Tab-separated table of C-alpha atoms and ligand atoms in Angstrom:
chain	number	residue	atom	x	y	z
A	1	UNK	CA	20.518	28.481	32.968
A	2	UNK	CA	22.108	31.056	30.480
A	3	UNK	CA	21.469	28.882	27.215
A	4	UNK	CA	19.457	30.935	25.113
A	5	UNK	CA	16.166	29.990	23.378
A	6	UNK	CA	16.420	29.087	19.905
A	7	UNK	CA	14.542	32.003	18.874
A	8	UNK	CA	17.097	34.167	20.324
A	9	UNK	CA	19.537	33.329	18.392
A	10	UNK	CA	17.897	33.215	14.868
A	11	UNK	CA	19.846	36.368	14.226
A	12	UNK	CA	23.049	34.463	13.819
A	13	UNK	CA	22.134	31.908	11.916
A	14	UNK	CA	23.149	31.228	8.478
A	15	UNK	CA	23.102	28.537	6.035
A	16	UNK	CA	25.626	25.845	6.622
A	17	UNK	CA	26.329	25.809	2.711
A	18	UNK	CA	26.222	29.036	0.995
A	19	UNK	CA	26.620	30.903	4.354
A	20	UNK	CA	23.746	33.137	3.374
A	21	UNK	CA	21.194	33.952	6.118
A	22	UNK	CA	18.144	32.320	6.968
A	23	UNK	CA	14.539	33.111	7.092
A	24	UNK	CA	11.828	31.354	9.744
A	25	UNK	CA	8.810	30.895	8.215
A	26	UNK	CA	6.091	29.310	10.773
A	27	UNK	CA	8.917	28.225	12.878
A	28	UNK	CA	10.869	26.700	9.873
A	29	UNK	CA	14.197	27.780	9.071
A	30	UNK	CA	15.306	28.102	5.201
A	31	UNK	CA	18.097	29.368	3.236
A	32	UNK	CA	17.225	33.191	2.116
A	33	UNK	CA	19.154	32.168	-1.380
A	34	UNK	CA	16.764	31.320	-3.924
A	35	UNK	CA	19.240	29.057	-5.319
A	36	UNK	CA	20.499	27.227	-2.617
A	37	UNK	CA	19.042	23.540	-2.206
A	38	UNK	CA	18.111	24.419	1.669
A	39	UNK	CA	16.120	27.278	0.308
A	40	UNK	CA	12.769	25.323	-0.378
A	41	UNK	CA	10.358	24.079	2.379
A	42	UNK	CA	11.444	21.127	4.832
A	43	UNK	CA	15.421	21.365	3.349
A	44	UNK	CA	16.146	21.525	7.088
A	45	UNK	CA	14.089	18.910	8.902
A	46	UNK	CA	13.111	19.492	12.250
A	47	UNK	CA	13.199	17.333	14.954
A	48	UNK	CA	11.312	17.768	17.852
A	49	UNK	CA	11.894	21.385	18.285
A	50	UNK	CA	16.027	20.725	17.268
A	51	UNK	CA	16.236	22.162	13.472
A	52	UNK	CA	18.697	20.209	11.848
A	53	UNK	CA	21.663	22.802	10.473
A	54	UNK	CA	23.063	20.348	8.761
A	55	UNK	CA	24.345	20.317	4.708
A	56	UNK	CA	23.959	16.523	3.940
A	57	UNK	CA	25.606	16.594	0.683
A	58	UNK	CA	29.354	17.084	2.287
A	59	UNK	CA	28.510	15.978	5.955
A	60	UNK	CA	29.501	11.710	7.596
A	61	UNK	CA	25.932	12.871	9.129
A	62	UNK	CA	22.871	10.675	7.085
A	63	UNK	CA	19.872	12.357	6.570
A	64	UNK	CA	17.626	9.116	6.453
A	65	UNK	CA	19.329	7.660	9.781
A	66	UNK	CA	18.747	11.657	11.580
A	67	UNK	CA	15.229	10.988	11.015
A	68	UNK	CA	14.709	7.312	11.812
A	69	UNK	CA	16.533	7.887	15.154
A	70	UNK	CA	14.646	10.963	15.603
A	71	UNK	CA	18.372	12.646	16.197
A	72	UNK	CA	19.203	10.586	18.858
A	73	UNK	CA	22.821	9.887	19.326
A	74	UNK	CA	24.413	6.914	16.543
A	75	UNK	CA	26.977	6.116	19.570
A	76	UNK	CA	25.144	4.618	22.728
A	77	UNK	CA	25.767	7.548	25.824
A	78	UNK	CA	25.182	7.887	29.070
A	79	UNK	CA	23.081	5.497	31.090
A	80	UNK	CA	25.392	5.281	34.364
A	81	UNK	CA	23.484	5.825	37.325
A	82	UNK	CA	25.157	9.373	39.254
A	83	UNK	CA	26.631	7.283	41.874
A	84	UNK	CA	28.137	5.600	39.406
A	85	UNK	CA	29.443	8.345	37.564
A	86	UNK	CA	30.694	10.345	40.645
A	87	UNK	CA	32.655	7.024	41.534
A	88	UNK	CA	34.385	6.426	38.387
A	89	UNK	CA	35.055	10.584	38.381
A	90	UNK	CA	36.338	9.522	41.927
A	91	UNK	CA	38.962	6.553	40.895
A	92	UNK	CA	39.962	7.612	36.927
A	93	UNK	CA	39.217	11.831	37.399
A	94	UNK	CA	38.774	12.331	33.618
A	95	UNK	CA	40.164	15.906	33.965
A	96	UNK	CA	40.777	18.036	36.888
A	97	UNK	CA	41.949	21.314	34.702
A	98	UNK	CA	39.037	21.946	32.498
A	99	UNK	CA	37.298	23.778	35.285
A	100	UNK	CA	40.224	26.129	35.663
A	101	UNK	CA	40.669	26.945	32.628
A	102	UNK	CA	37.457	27.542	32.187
A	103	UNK	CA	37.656	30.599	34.382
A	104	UNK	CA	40.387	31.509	32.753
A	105	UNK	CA	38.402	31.569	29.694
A	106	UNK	CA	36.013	33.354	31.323
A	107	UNK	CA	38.360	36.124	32.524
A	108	UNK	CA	39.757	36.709	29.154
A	109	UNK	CA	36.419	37.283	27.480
A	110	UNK	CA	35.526	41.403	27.314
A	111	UNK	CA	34.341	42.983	30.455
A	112	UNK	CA	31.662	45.396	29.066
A	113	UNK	CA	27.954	43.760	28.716
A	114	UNK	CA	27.238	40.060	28.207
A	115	UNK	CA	29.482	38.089	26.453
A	116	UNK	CA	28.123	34.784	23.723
A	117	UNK	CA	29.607	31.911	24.092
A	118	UNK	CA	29.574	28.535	21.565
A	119	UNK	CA	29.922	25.272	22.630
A	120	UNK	CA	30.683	22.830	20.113
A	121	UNK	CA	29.625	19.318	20.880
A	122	UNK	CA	28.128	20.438	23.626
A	123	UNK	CA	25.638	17.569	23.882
A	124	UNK	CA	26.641	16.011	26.568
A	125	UNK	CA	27.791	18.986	28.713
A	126	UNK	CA	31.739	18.939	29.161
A	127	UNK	CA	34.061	18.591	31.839
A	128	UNK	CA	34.344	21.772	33.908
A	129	UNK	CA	31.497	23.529	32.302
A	130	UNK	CA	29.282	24.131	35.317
A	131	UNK	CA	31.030	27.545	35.637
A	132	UNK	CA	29.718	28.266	32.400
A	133	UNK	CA	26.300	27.244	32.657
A	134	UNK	CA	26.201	28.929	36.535
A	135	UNK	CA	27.406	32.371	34.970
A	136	UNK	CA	24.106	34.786	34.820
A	137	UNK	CA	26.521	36.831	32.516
A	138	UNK	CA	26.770	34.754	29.542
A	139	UNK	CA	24.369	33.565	26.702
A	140	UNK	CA	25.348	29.964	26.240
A	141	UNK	CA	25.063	28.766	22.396
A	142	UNK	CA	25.548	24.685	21.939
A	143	UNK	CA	24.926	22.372	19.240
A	144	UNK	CA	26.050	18.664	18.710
A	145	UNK	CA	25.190	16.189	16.265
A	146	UNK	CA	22.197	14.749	17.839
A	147	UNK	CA	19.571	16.118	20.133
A	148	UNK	CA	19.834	17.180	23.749
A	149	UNK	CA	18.239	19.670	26.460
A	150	UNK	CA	22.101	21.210	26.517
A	151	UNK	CA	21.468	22.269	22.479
A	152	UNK	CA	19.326	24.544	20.857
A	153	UNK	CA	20.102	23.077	17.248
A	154	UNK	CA	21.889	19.788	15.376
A	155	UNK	CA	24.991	21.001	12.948
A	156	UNK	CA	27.951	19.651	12.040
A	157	UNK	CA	31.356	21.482	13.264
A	158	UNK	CA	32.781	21.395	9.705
A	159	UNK	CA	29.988	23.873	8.569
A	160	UNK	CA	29.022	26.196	11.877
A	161	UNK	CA	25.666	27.681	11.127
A	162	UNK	CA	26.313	30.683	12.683
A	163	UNK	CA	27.592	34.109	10.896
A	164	UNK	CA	30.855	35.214	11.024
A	165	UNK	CA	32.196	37.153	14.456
A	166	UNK	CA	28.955	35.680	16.601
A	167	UNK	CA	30.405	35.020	19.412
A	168	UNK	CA	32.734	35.881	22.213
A	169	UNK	CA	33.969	32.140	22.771
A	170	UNK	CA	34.092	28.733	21.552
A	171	UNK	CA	34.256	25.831	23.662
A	172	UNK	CA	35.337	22.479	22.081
A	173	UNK	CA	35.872	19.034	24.230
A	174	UNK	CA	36.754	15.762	23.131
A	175	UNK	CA	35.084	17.007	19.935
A	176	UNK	CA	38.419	17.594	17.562
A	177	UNK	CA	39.081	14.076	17.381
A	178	UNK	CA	35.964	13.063	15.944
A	179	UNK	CA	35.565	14.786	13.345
A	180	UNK	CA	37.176	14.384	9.315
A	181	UNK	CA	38.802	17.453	9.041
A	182	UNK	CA	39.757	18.962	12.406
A	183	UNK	CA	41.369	22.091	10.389
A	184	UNK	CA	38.150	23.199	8.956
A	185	UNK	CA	36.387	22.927	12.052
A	186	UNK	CA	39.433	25.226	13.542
A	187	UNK	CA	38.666	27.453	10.724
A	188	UNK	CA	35.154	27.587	11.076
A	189	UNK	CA	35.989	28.558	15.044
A	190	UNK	CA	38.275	31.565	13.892
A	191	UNK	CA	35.237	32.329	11.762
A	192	UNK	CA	32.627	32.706	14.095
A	193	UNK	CA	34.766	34.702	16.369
A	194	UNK	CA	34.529	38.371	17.146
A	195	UNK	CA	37.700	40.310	16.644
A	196	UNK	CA	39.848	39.314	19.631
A	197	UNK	CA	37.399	36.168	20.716
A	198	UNK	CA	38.905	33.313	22.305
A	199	UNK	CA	38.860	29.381	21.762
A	200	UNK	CA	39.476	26.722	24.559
A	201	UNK	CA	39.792	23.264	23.096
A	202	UNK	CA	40.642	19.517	24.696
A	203	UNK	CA	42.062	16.895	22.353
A	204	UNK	CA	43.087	13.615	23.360
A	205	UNK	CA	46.757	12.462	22.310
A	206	UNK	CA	47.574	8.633	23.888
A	207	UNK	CA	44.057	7.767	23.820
A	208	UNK	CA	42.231	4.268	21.827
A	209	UNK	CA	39.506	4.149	20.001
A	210	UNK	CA	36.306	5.353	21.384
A	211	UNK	CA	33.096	6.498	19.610
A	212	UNK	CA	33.870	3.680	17.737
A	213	UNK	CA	33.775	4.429	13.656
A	214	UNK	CA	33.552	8.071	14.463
A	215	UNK	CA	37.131	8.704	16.034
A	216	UNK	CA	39.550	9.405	13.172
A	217	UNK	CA	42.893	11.721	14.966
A	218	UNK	CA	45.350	12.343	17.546
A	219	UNK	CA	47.471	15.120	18.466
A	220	UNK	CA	50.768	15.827	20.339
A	221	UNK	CA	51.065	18.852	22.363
A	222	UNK	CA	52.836	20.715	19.362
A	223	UNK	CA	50.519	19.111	16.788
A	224	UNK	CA	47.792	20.785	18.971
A	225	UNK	CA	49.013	24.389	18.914
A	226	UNK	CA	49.857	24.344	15.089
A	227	UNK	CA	46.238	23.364	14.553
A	228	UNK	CA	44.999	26.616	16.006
A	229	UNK	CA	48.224	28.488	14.424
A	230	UNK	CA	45.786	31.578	13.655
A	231	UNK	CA	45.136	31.847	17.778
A	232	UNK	CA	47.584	34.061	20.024
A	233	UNK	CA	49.076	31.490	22.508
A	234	UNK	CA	47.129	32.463	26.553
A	235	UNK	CA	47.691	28.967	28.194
A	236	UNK	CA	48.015	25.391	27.243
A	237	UNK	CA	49.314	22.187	28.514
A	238	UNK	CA	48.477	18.347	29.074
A	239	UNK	CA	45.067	16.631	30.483
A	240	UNK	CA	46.813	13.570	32.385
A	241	UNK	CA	50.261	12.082	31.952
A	242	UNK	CA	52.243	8.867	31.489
A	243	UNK	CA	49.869	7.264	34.474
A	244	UNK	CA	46.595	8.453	32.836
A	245	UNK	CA	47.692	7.300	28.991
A	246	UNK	CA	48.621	3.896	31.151
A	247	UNK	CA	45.520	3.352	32.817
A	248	UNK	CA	43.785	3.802	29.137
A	249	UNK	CA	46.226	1.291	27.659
A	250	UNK	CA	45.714	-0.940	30.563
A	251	UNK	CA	41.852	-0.795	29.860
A	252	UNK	CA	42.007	-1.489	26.372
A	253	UNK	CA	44.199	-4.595	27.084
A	254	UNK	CA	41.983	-5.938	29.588
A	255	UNK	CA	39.213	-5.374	26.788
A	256	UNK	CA	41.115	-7.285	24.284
A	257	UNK	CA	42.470	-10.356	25.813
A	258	UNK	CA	38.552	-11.273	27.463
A	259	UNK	CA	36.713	-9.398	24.687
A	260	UNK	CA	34.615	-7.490	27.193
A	261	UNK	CA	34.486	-4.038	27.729
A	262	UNK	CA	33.343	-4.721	31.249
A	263	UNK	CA	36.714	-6.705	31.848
A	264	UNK	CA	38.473	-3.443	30.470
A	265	UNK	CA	36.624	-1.617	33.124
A	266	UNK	CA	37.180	-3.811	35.919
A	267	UNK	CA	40.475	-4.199	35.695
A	268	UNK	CA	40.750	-0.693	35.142
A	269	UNK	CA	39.257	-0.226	38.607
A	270	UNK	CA	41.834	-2.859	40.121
A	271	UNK	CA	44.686	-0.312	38.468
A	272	UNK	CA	42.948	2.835	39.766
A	273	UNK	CA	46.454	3.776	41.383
A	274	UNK	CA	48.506	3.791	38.334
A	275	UNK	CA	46.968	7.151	37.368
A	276	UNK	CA	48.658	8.644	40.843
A	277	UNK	CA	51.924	8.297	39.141
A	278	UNK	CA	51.106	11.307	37.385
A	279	UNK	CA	52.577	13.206	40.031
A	280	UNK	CA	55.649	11.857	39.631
A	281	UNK	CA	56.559	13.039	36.223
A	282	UNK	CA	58.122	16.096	35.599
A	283	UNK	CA	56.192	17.755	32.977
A	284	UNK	CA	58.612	18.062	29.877
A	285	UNK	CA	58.161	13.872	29.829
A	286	UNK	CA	54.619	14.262	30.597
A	287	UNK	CA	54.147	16.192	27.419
A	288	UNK	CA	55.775	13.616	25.679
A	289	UNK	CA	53.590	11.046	26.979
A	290	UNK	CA	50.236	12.516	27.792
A	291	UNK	CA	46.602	11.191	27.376
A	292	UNK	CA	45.174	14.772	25.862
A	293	UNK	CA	46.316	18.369	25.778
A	294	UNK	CA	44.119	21.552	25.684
A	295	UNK	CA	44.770	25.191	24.079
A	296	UNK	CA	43.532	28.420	24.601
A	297	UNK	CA	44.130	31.409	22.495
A	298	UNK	CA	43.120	34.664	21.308
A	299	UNK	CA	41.773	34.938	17.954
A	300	UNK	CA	44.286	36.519	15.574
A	301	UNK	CA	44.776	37.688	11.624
A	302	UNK	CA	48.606	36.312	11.694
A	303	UNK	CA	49.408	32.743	12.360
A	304	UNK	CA	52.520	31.175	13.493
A	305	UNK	CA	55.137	29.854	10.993
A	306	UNK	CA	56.406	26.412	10.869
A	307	UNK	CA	59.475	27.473	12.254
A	308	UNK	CA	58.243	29.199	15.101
A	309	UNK	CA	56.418	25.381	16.210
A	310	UNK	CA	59.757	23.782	15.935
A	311	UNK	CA	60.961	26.125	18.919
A	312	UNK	CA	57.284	25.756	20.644
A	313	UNK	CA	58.455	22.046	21.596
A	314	UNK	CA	58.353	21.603	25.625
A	315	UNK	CA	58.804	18.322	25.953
A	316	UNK	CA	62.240	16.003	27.336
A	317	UNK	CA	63.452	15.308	23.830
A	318	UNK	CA	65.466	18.453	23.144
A	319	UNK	CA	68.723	18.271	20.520
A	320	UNK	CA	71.380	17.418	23.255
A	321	UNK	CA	69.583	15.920	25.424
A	322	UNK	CA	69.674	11.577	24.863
A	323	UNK	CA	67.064	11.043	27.700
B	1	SAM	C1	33.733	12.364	23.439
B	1	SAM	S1	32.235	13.304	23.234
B	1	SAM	C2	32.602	14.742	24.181
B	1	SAM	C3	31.362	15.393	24.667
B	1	SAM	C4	31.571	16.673	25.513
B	1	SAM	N1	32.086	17.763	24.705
B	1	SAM	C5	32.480	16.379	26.691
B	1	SAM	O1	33.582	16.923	26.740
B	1	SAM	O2	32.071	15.625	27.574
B	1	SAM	C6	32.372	13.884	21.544
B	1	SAM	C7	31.255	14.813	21.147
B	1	SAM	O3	31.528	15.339	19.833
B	1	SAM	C8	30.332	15.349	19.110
B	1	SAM	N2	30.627	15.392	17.677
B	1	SAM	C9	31.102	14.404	16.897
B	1	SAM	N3	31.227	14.818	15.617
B	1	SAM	C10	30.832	16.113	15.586
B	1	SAM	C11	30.723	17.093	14.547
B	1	SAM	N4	31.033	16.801	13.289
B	1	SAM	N5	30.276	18.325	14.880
B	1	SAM	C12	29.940	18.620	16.167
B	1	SAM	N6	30.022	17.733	17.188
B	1	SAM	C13	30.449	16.493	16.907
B	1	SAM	C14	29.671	14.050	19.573
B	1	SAM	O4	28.323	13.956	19.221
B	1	SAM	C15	29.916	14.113	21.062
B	1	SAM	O5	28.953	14.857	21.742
B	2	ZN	ZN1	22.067	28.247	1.475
């Protein structure tokens, strides 16, 4: 698996905070600034072998609950057996572009040597990412909020402790949503880029509540592309349509009206076919009513004006047109 070792990547790391770099000492990491609070011993606890990147003054993270749960995940994951999960992938398929445009990512990235790579919330993997972790020609960087095989270290996206121009990609899934303030995360993605690096990101648009008290945002297609305004447009589009948003909405009613989440699911199950419609809708009112959207984009110094995202708009609700 090309996800480097931690120790490989000590190099790039910095302090979440004051950005400085950081020094191991007996395998512990510390701020190199003599006047930064994570520059005395045990400012960043280590779990396991996970250190934890994280600067708890500004962060929703808690240092006391990190420790108590060892870094295990706040939100309850996983747990499905794999037949399972490869039936419910079967019925609802989550998202049958990511691994597409993963390639594409991959194609875009610079052909000369091995390229780095950053997943952000990578904890649990991502759609579509087995091209990345089968590719002998990338070093795979991932960190998440909690601790897991797929990380080398626990940070929070708002503060990426890595130095500025790492890496030759970032990968972010189902991550934007959950966090405070998706623009600083966006802005700590142009950061860590090289010159000419590129970003892929998923976001969810018609989607409810999940991750319970740590979902905060939406965005529209549009919405989407103005967040990474400081990117050069390569691709983007929708992750499911009007069917997909549906079957969500469907779920969630189920949930409510026999307060179970296992009613949700069932009767999610018995609606299966709703997500088929998909097909049927031309993709202008698909934008317009889709369950996420994903971008990817080249790293740039200019960003696109307000104006210019007015004329972006694909979707069926141009001036003229009533429908
Ligand atoms: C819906 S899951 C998506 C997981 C994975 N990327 C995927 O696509 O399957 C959201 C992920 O975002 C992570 N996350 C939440 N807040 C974060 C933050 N502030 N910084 C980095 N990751 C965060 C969660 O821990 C979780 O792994
Ligand atoms: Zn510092």
């Amino acid at each position: 698996m090309p996800l480097l070792q931690l120790k490989q990547i000590y190099p790039f790391l910095i302090c979440p905070r004051c950005k400085s770099n950081l020094v191991a000492s007996r395998s512990e990491l510390r701020c190199a600034r003599a006047d930064c609070i994570h520059s005395t011993a045990g400012a960043f606890p280590q779990v396991d072998h996970w250190p934890v990147l994280v600067d708890f003054t500004t962060s929703v993270l808690d240092l006391s609950v990190m420790v108590a749960t060892q870094a295990q995940s706040v939100v309850p994951r996983g747990g499905r057996s794999r037949r399972l999960e490869a039936l419910k992938n079967a019925l609802f398929a989550p998202n049958s572009v990511a691994g597409d445009n993963l390639e594409r990512l991959k194609r875009e990235l610079p052909r000369n040597g091995r390229s780095q790579v950053l997943i952000v919330g990578g904890g649990g993997g991502g759609n579509g990412t087995k091209t990345l972790f089968a590719d002998e020609n990338l070093d795979l960087i991932a960190f998440d909020i909690y601790a897991t095989p797929l990380t080398q270290f626990i940070a929070d996206g708002h503060q990426i402790p890595l130095a500025d121009g790492s890496v030759d990609a970032v990968v972010i899934q189902a991550v934007l949503e959950h966090v405070l303030d998706p623009a600083q995360v966006v802005a700590e993605i142009h950061r860590v880029l090289a010159p000419g690096g590129v970003v892929y990101a998923e976001t969810p648009f018609l989607q409810q509540v999940h991750e319970g008290p740590y979902d905060f945002t939406r965005f529209t297609e549009s919405g989407h592309r103005y967040l990474f305004r400081k990117f050069t447009l390569l691709d983007s589009g929708i992750i499911g349509g009007p069917g997909t948003q549906l079957l969500w909405s469907i779920d969630y009613l189920a949930r409510s009206l026999f307060r179970s989440r296992l009613a949700g699911g069932v009767t999610k199950a018995l609606f299966f076919w709703v997500r088929l419609l998909d097909r049927l809708c031309p993709y202008p009112y698909a934008v317009d009513s889709a369950s996420g959207c994903y971008f990817l984009g080249r790293r740039s110094d200019r960003e696109i004006s307000p104006r210019e995202i007015i004329k972006y708009y694909r979707g069926a609700q141009i001036s003229g047109n009533s429908n």
